[in-house]
Each structure stands twice: as C-alpha cells, then as structure tokens.
JSON list of C-alpha atoms in Angstrom, two decimals:
[
{"chain": "R", "resi": 1, "resn": "MET", "atom": "CA", "xyz": [44.58, -24.77, 3.56]},
{"chain": "R", "resi": 2, "resn": "SER", "atom": "CA", "xyz": [42.30, -22.91, 1.51]},
{"chain": "R", "resi": 3, "resn": "ALA", "atom": "CA", "xyz": [38.59, -23.20, 1.58]},
{"chain": "R", "resi": 4, "resn": "LYS", "atom": "CA", "xyz": [36.74, -25.00, -1.11]},
{"chain": "R", "resi": 5, "resn": "ILE", "atom": "CA", "xyz": [33.38, -23.26, -0.33]},
{"chain": "R", "resi": 6, "resn": "ARG", "atom": "CA", "xyz": [33.54, -19.36, 0.09]},
{"chain": "R", "resi": 7, "resn": "PHE", "atom": "CA", "xyz": [31.30, -16.62, 0.42]},
{"chain": "R", "resi": 8, "resn": "ASN", "atom": "CA", "xyz": [29.05, -15.79, -2.49]},
{"chain": "R", "resi": 9, "resn": "ASP", "atom": "CA", "xyz": [29.78, -19.26, -3.99]},
{"chain": "R", "resi": 10, "resn": "LEU", "atom": "CA", "xyz": [26.94, -20.74, -5.88]},
{"chain": "R", "resi": 11, "resn": "VAL", "atom": "CA", "xyz": [26.36, -24.09, -4.22]},
{"chain": "R", "resi": 12, "resn": "ILE", "atom": "CA", "xyz": [23.83, -27.08, -4.51]},
{"chain": "R", "resi": 13, "resn": "VAL", "atom": "CA", "xyz": [22.47, -29.12, -1.72]},
{"chain": "R", "resi": 14, "resn": "LEU", "atom": "CA", "xyz": [23.61, -32.79, -1.74]},
{"chain": "R", "resi": 15, "resn": "THR", "atom": "CA", "xyz": [21.29, -34.28, 0.99]},
{"chain": "R", "resi": 16, "resn": "GLY", "atom": "CA", "xyz": [18.41, -33.39, 3.33]},
{"chain": "R", "resi": 17, "resn": "LYS", "atom": "CA", "xyz": [15.08, -31.65, 2.70]},
{"chain": "R", "resi": 18, "resn": "ASP", "atom": "CA", "xyz": [16.35, -29.10, 0.14]},
{"chain": "R", "resi": 19, "resn": "LYS", "atom": "CA", "xyz": [18.41, -31.68, -1.77]},
{"chain": "R", "resi": 20, "resn": "GLY", "atom": "CA", "xyz": [18.95, -30.40, -5.50]},
{"chain": "R", "resi": 21, "resn": "LYS", "atom": "CA", "xyz": [18.38, -26.76, -4.57]},
{"chain": "R", "resi": 22, "resn": "THR", "atom": "CA", "xyz": [21.06, -24.23, -5.33]},
{"chain": "R", "resi": 23, "resn": "GLY", "atom": "CA", "xyz": [21.87, -20.97, -3.42]},
{"chain": "R", "resi": 24, "resn": "VAL", "atom": "CA", "xyz": [24.45, -18.40, -2.85]},
{"chain": "R", "resi": 25, "resn": "VAL", "atom": "CA", "xyz": [26.62, -18.68, 0.55]},
{"chain": "R", "resi": 26, "resn": "LYS", "atom": "CA", "xyz": [25.72, -15.71, 2.88]},
{"chain": "R", "resi": 27, "resn": "LYS", "atom": "CA", "xyz": [27.73, -16.47, 5.80]},
{"chain": "R", "resi": 28, "resn": "ILE", "atom": "CA", "xyz": [30.24, -19.12, 6.91]},
{"chain": "R", "resi": 29, "resn": "TYR", "atom": "CA", "xyz": [30.89, -20.50, 10.46]},
{"chain": "R", "resi": 30, "resn": "ARG", "atom": "CA", "xyz": [34.46, -22.06, 10.35]},
{"chain": "R", "resi": 31, "resn": "ASN", "atom": "CA", "xyz": [34.51, -23.24, 13.99]},
{"chain": "R", "resi": 32, "resn": "ASN", "atom": "CA", "xyz": [31.75, -25.73, 13.40]},
{"chain": "R", "resi": 33, "resn": "ASN", "atom": "CA", "xyz": [31.74, -26.02, 9.70]},
{"chain": "R", "resi": 34, "resn": "MET", "atom": "CA", "xyz": [28.34, -24.50, 9.20]},
{"chain": "R", "resi": 35, "resn": "VAL", "atom": "CA", "xyz": [26.96, -22.50, 6.11]},
{"chain": "R", "resi": 36, "resn": "VAL", "atom": "CA", "xyz": [24.12, -20.19, 5.76]},
{"chain": "R", "resi": 37, "resn": "VAL", "atom": "CA", "xyz": [22.81, -20.30, 2.32]},
{"chain": "R", "resi": 38, "resn": "SER", "atom": "CA", "xyz": [20.04, -18.10, 0.62]},
{"chain": "R", "resi": 39, "resn": "GLY", "atom": "CA", "xyz": [16.74, -19.90, 0.38]},
{"chain": "R", "resi": 40, "resn": "ILE", "atom": "CA", "xyz": [17.98, -23.08, 1.71]},
{"chain": "R", "resi": 41, "resn": "ASN", "atom": "CA", "xyz": [17.16, -24.73, 5.19]},
{"chain": "R", "resi": 42, "resn": "ILE", "atom": "CA", "xyz": [14.28, -22.25, 5.91]},
{"chain": "R", "resi": 43, "resn": "ILE", "atom": "CA", "xyz": [12.91, -22.48, 9.44]},
{"chain": "R", "resi": 44, "resn": "LYS", "atom": "CA", "xyz": [10.00, -20.87, 11.44]},
{"chain": "R", "resi": 45, "resn": "LYS", "atom": "CA", "xyz": [11.15, -18.67, 14.39]},
{"chain": "R", "resi": 46, "resn": "HIS", "atom": "CA", "xyz": [8.39, -17.64, 16.84]},
{"chain": "R", "resi": 47, "resn": "GLN", "atom": "CA", "xyz": [9.66, -14.29, 17.73]},
{"chain": "R", "resi": 48, "resn": "LYS", "atom": "CA", "xyz": [8.44, -11.77, 20.43]},
{"chain": "R", "resi": 49, "resn": "SER", "atom": "CA", "xyz": [7.75, -8.13, 19.81]},
{"chain": "R", "resi": 50, "resn": "VAL", "atom": "CA", "xyz": [10.28, -5.52, 20.88]},
{"chain": "R", "resi": 51, "resn": "PRO", "atom": "CA", "xyz": [8.54, -2.11, 21.11]},
{"chain": "R", "resi": 52, "resn": "GLU", "atom": "CA", "xyz": [11.98, -0.40, 21.75]},
{"chain": "R", "resi": 53, "resn": "LYS", "atom": "CA", "xyz": [13.34, -1.39, 18.44]},
{"chain": "R", "resi": 54, "resn": "LYS", "atom": "CA", "xyz": [9.80, -1.21, 16.63]},
{"chain": "R", "resi": 55, "resn": "GLN", "atom": "CA", "xyz": [10.16, -5.07, 15.82]},
{"chain": "R", "resi": 56, "resn": "ALA", "atom": "CA", "xyz": [6.92, -6.94, 15.27]},
{"chain": "R", "resi": 57, "resn": "GLY", "atom": "CA", "xyz": [6.00, -10.19, 16.70]},
{"chain": "R", "resi": 58, "resn": "GLY", "atom": "CA", "xyz": [4.94, -13.30, 14.99]},
{"chain": "R", "resi": 59, "resn": "ILE", "atom": "CA", "xyz": [6.23, -16.20, 13.19]},
{"chain": "R", "resi": 60, "resn": "ILE", "atom": "CA", "xyz": [9.13, -15.20, 10.79]},
{"chain": "R", "resi": 61, "resn": "LEU", "atom": "CA", "xyz": [11.00, -17.25, 8.27]},
{"chain": "R", "resi": 62, "resn": "GLN", "atom": "CA", "xyz": [14.58, -17.45, 8.22]},
{"chain": "R", "resi": 63, "resn": "GLU", "atom": "CA", "xyz": [17.64, -19.19, 7.00]},
{"chain": "R", "resi": 64, "resn": "ALA", "atom": "CA", "xyz": [19.45, -21.84, 9.22]},
{"chain": "R", "resi": 65, "resn": "PRO", "atom": "CA", "xyz": [22.87, -22.94, 9.04]},
{"chain": "R", "resi": 66, "resn": "ILE", "atom": "CA", "xyz": [23.40, -26.23, 6.82]},
{"chain": "R", "resi": 67, "resn": "HIS", "atom": "CA", "xyz": [26.52, -28.37, 7.43]},
{"chain": "R", "resi": 68, "resn": "ILE", "atom": "CA", "xyz": [29.39, -27.71, 4.84]},
{"chain": "R", "resi": 69, "resn": "SER", "atom": "CA", "xyz": [29.68, -31.61, 3.98]},
{"chain": "R", "resi": 70, "resn": "ASN", "atom": "CA", "xyz": [26.02, -31.19, 2.71]},
{"chain": "R", "resi": 71, "resn": "LEU", "atom": "CA", "xyz": [26.89, -28.79, -0.09]},
{"chain": "R", "resi": 72, "resn": "SER", "atom": "CA", "xyz": [28.94, -28.77, -3.40]},
{"chain": "R", "resi": 73, "resn": "ILE", "atom": "CA", "xyz": [30.08, -26.26, -5.69]},
{"chain": "R", "resi": 74, "resn": "PHE", "atom": "CA", "xyz": [27.57, -25.75, -8.67]},
{"chain": "R", "resi": 75, "resn": "ASN", "atom": "CA", "xyz": [29.03, -25.61, -12.01]},
{"chain": "R", "resi": 76, "resn": "LYS", "atom": "CA", "xyz": [26.82, -23.39, -14.42]},
{"chain": "R", "resi": 77, "resn": "LYS", "atom": "CA", "xyz": [28.29, -24.50, -17.66]},
{"chain": "R", "resi": 78, "resn": "LEU", "atom": "CA", "xyz": [27.81, -28.18, -16.70]},
{"chain": "R", "resi": 79, "resn": "ASN", "atom": "CA", "xyz": [24.38, -27.59, -14.68]},
{"chain": "R", "resi": 80, "resn": "LYS", "atom": "CA", "xyz": [25.57, -29.98, -11.93]},
{"chain": "R", "resi": 81, "resn": "ALA", "atom": "CA", "xyz": [27.39, -30.26, -8.86]},
{"chain": "R", "resi": 82, "resn": "ASP", "atom": "CA", "xyz": [31.45, -30.39, -9.13]},
{"chain": "R", "resi": 83, "resn": "LYS", "atom": "CA", "xyz": [34.53, -30.81, -7.17]},
{"chain": "R", "resi": 84, "resn": "VAL", "atom": "CA", "xyz": [37.12, -28.26, -6.52]},
{"chain": "R", "resi": 85, "resn": "GLU", "atom": "CA", "xyz": [40.95, -28.45, -6.99]},
{"chain": "R", "resi": 86, "resn": "PHE", "atom": "CA", "xyz": [43.59, -25.89, -6.45]},
{"chain": "R", "resi": 87, "resn": "PHE", "atom": "CA", "xyz": [46.34, -24.97, -8.74]},
{"chain": "R", "resi": 88, "resn": "TRP", "atom": "CA", "xyz": [49.36, -22.49, -8.60]},
{"chain": "R", "resi": 89, "resn": "THR", "atom": "CA", "xyz": [49.83, -19.65, -11.22]},
{"chain": "R", "resi": 90, "resn": "SER", "atom": "CA", "xyz": [52.40, -17.07, -10.91]},
{"chain": "R", "resi": 91, "resn": "GLY", "atom": "CA", "xyz": [52.66, -17.68, -7.20]},
{"chain": "R", "resi": 92, "resn": "LYS", "atom": "CA", "xyz": [48.92, -17.36, -6.62]},
{"chain": "R", "resi": 93, "resn": "LYS", "atom": "CA", "xyz": [46.59, -20.30, -5.37]},
{"chain": "R", "resi": 94, "resn": "ILE", "atom": "CA", "xyz": [43.59, -20.37, -7.64]},
{"chain": "R", "resi": 95, "resn": "ARG", "atom": "CA", "xyz": [40.32, -22.65, -7.35]},
{"chain": "R", "resi": 96, "resn": "ARG", "atom": "CA", "xyz": [39.01, -24.31, -10.48]},
{"chain": "R", "resi": 97, "resn": "TYR", "atom": "CA", "xyz": [36.35, -27.07, -11.28]},
{"chain": "R", "resi": 98, "resn": "LYS", "atom": "CA", "xyz": [37.92, -30.69, -11.45]},
{"chain": "R", "resi": 99, "resn": "SER", "atom": "CA", "xyz": [35.84, -31.62, -14.40]},
{"chain": "R", "resi": 100, "resn": "ASN", "atom": "CA", "xyz": [36.69, -29.07, -17.02]},
{"chain": "R", "resi": 101, "resn": "HIS", "atom": "CA", "xyz": [39.52, -27.18, -15.18]},
{"chain": "R", "resi": 102, "resn": "GLU", "atom": "CA", "xyz": [38.10, -23.95, -15.41]},
{"chain": "R", "resi": 103, "resn": "SER", "atom": "CA", "xyz": [38.71, -21.33, -12.99]},
{"chain": "R", "resi": 104, "resn": "PHE", "atom": "CA", "xyz": [36.14, -19.41, -11.08]}
]
C-alpha cells in the first residue's frame, strides 16, 4: 500500500502540544509509524561536549519524532487539513486531496 504521508509533504498537527502548527516532513520511521517534522515537537537535549569532533556541550533544541496518526496532509488552497485518496491514471498510482480532487 502506498503511503499517505511522504517525505517533503506539508503536514498539520491534529493533536498534542503543537496542535494547528504546520511543517515539512524531514524523516519517516516506517517500522514504528513515527515522523520527524521541521519545527514540530521541539525538545531540549542535554549534550556532553566531544572535543575530538569539536562539538560543544550544553542544552540543544531538536525535533523529536511524532506519531503519524497525529498528522494530516495540509491543503494550501483550502488552508486546512485534508484527507488523501489514490487514483490510477495511465498505469500510475497518484495521490490527490479528497475535498477538491487536486493532485499534489
């Protein structure tokens, strides 16, 4: 089955502390259905310095994975969350928005 949310898709958060925020998918972990989205689910990580790699220590901010069920595709034309449907055209499977049947 094809994935409804893919790399570089614009998504909106449906639940949680970042509800309503949008971001672009940076990384997908298919084995546990987690996604890293830019600017979403920011955590503070206490990191030790590594002099060999010239890496400074301290508290750094980074994006943590969020479950894929808490996200939805963001439709720019309607400016809201949308569902995805699949259709076949000339032997290729293509994704499109369910509300206005526009491919993306």
